[in-house]
mmCIF file of C-alpha atoms in Angstrom:
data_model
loop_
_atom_site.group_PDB
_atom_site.id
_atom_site.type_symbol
_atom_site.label_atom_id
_atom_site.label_comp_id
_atom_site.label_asym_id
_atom_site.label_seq_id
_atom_site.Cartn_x
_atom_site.Cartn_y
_atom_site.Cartn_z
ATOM 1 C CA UNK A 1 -54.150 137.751 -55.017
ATOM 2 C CA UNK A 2 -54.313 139.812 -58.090
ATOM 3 C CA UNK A 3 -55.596 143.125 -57.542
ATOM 4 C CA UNK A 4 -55.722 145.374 -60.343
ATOM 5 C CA UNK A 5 -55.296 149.451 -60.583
ATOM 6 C CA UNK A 6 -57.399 151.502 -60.555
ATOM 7 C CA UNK A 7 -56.915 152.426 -64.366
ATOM 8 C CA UNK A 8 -57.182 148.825 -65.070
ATOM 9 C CA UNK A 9 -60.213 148.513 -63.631
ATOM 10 C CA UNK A 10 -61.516 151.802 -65.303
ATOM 11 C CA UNK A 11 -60.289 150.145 -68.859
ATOM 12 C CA UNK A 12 -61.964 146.858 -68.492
ATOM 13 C CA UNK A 13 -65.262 148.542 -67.512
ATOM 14 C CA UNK A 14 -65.010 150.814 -70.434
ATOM 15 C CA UNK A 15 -64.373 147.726 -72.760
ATOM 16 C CA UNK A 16 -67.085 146.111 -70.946
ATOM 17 C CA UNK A 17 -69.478 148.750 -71.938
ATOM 18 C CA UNK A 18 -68.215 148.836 -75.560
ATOM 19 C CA UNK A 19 -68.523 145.493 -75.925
ATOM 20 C CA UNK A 20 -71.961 145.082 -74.381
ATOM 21 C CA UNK A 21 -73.213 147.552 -76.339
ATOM 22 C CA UNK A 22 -72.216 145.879 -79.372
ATOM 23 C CA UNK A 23 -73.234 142.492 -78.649
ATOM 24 C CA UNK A 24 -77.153 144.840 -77.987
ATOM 25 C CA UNK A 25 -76.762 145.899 -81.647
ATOM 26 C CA UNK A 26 -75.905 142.181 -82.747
ATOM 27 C CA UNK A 27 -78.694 140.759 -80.464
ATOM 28 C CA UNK A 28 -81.101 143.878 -82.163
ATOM 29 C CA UNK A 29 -79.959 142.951 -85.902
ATOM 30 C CA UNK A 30 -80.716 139.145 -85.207
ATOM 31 C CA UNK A 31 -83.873 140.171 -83.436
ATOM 32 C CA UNK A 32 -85.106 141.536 -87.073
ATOM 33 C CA UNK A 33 -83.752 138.489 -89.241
ATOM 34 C CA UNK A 34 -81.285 140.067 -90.839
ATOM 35 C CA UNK A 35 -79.326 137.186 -89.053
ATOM 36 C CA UNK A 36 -81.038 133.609 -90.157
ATOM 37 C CA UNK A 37 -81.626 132.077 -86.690
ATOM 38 C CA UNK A 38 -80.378 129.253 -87.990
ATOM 39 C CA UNK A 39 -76.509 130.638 -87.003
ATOM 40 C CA UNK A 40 -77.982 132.266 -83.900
ATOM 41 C CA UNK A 41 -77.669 130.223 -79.912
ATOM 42 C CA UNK A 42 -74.948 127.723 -81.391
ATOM 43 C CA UNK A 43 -77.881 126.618 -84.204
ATOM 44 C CA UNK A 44 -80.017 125.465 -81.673
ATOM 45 C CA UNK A 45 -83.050 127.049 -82.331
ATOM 46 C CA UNK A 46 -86.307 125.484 -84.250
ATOM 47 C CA UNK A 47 -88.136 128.276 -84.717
ATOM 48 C CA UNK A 48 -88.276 132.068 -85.387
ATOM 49 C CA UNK A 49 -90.715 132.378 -82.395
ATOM 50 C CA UNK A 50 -88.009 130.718 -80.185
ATOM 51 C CA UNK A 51 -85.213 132.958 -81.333
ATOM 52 C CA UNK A 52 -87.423 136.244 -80.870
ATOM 53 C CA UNK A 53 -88.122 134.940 -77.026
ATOM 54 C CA UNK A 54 -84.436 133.755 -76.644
ATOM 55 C CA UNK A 55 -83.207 137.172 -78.527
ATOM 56 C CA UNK A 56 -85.348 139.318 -76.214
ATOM 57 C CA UNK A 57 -84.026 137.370 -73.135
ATOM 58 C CA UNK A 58 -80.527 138.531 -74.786
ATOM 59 C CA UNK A 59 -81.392 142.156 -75.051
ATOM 60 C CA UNK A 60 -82.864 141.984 -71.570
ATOM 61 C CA UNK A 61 -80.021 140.491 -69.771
ATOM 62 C CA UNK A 62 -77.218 142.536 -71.780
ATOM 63 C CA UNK A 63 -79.095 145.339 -70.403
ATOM 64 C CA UNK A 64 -78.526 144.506 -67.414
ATOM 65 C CA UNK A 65 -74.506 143.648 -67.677
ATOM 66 C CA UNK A 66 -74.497 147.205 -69.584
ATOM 67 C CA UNK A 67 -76.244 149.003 -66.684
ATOM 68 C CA UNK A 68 -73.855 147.196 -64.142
ATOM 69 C CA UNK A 69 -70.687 148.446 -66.444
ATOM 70 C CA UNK A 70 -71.759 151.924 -65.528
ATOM 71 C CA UNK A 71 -72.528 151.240 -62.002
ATOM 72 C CA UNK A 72 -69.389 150.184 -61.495
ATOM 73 C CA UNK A 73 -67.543 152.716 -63.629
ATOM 74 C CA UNK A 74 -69.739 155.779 -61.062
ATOM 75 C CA UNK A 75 -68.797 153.828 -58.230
ATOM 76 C CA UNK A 76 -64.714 153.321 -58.668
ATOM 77 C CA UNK A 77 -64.782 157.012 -59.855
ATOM 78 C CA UNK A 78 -65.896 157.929 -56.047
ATOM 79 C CA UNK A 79 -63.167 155.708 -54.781
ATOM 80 C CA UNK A 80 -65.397 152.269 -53.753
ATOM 81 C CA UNK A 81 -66.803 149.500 -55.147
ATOM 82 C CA UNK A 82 -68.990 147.848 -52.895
ATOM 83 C CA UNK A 83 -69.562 144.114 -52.359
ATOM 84 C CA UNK A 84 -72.572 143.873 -54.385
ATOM 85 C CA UNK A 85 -71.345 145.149 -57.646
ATOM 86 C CA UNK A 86 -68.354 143.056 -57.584
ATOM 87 C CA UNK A 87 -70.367 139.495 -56.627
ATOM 88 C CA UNK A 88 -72.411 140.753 -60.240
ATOM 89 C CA UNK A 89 -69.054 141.019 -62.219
ATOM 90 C CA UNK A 90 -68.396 137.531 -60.374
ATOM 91 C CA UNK A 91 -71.970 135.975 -61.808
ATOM 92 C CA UNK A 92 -71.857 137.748 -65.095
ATOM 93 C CA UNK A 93 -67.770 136.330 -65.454
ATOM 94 C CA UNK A 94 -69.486 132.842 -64.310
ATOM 95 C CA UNK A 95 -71.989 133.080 -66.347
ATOM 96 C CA UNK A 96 -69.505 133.919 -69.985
ATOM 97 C CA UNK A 97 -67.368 131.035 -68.511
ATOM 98 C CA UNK A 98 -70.318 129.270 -69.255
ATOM 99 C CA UNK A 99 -70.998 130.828 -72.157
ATOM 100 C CA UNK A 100 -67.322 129.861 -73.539
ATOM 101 C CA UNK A 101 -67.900 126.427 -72.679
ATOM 102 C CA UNK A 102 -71.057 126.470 -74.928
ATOM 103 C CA UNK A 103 -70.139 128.171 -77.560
ATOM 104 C CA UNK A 104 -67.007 125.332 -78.056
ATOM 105 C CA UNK A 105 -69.218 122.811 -78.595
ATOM 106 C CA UNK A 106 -72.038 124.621 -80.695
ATOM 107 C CA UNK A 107 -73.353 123.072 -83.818
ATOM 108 C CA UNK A 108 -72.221 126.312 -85.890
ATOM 109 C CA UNK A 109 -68.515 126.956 -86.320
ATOM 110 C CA UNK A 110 -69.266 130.820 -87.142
ATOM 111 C CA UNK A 111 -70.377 130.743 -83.224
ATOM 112 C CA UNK A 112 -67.492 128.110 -82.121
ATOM 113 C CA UNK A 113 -64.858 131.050 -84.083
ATOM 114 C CA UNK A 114 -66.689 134.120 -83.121
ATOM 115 C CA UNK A 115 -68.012 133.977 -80.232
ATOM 116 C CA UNK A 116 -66.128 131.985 -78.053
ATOM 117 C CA UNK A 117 -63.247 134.290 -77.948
ATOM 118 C CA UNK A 118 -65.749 136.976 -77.118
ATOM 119 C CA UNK A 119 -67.221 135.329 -74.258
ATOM 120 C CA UNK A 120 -63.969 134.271 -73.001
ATOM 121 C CA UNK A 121 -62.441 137.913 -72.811
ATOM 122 C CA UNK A 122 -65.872 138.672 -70.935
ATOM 123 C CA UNK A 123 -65.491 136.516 -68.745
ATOM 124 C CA UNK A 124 -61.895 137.464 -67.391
ATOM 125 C CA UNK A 125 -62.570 140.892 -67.644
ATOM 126 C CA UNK A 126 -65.677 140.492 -65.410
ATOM 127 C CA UNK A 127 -63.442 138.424 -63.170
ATOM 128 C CA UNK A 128 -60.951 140.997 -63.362
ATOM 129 C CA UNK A 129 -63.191 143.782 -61.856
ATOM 130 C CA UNK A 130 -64.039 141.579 -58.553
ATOM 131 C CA UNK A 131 -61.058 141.736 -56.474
ATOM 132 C CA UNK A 132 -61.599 144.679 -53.720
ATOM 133 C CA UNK A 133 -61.022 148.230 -54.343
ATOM 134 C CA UNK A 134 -60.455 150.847 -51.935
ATOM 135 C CA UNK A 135 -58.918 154.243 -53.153
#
């Protein structure tokens, strides 16, 4: 089984919290319109009410993933990642796998061409960080 270094594993959680961060600011900008919701959840929404609850279910859960980047990050700098962080990189990588899978078949092509490829690198970065690691 694949089991990556540890400066592997310290660049994918870096990216992880560069790219979580940035998907907060594009969840933030949509939150005040200046995204029509229209192009937002693979143009699935009806309504701006259901985009503000789906947009702060967004913000919520990204930050989570965004606290768990740094979790991780603290606890391969002490030489351990427990079992428990690593089963959340394996649910978060399940859940853009998912994501990936949605976003190919979403009624917008400016989600279909910009965020699939997103959620796809998520996801196998997240899958990356859940092998064991013992320094």
């Amino acid at each position: 089984m694949w089991n990556p270094s540890k400066k592997i594993r310290t660049i994918a959680s870096k990216i992880l919290i560069v790219l979580f961060s940035f998907t907060m600011i594009f969840h933030l900008i949509a939150l005040f319109q200046f995204i029509p919701y229209k192009y937002l959840w693979g143009g699935r929404l009806s309504s701006v009410e259901e985009m503000y609850l789906m947009e702060t279910v967004s913000l919520v859960v990204n930050t989570f993933f965004l606290w768990a980047s740094f979790q991780y990050t603290q606890y391969l700098n002490k030489g351990l990642v427990p079992l428990w962080i690593r089963l959340v990189f394996a649910f978060i990588g399940i859940i853009f796998l998912a994501n990936t899978i949605g976003n190919l078949v979403a009624v917008t092509d400016l989600e279909t061409l910009l965020a699939t490829p997103v959620t796809a690198v998520l996801s196998g970065i997240c899958f990356s960080l859940v092998p064991k690691y013992e320094n």
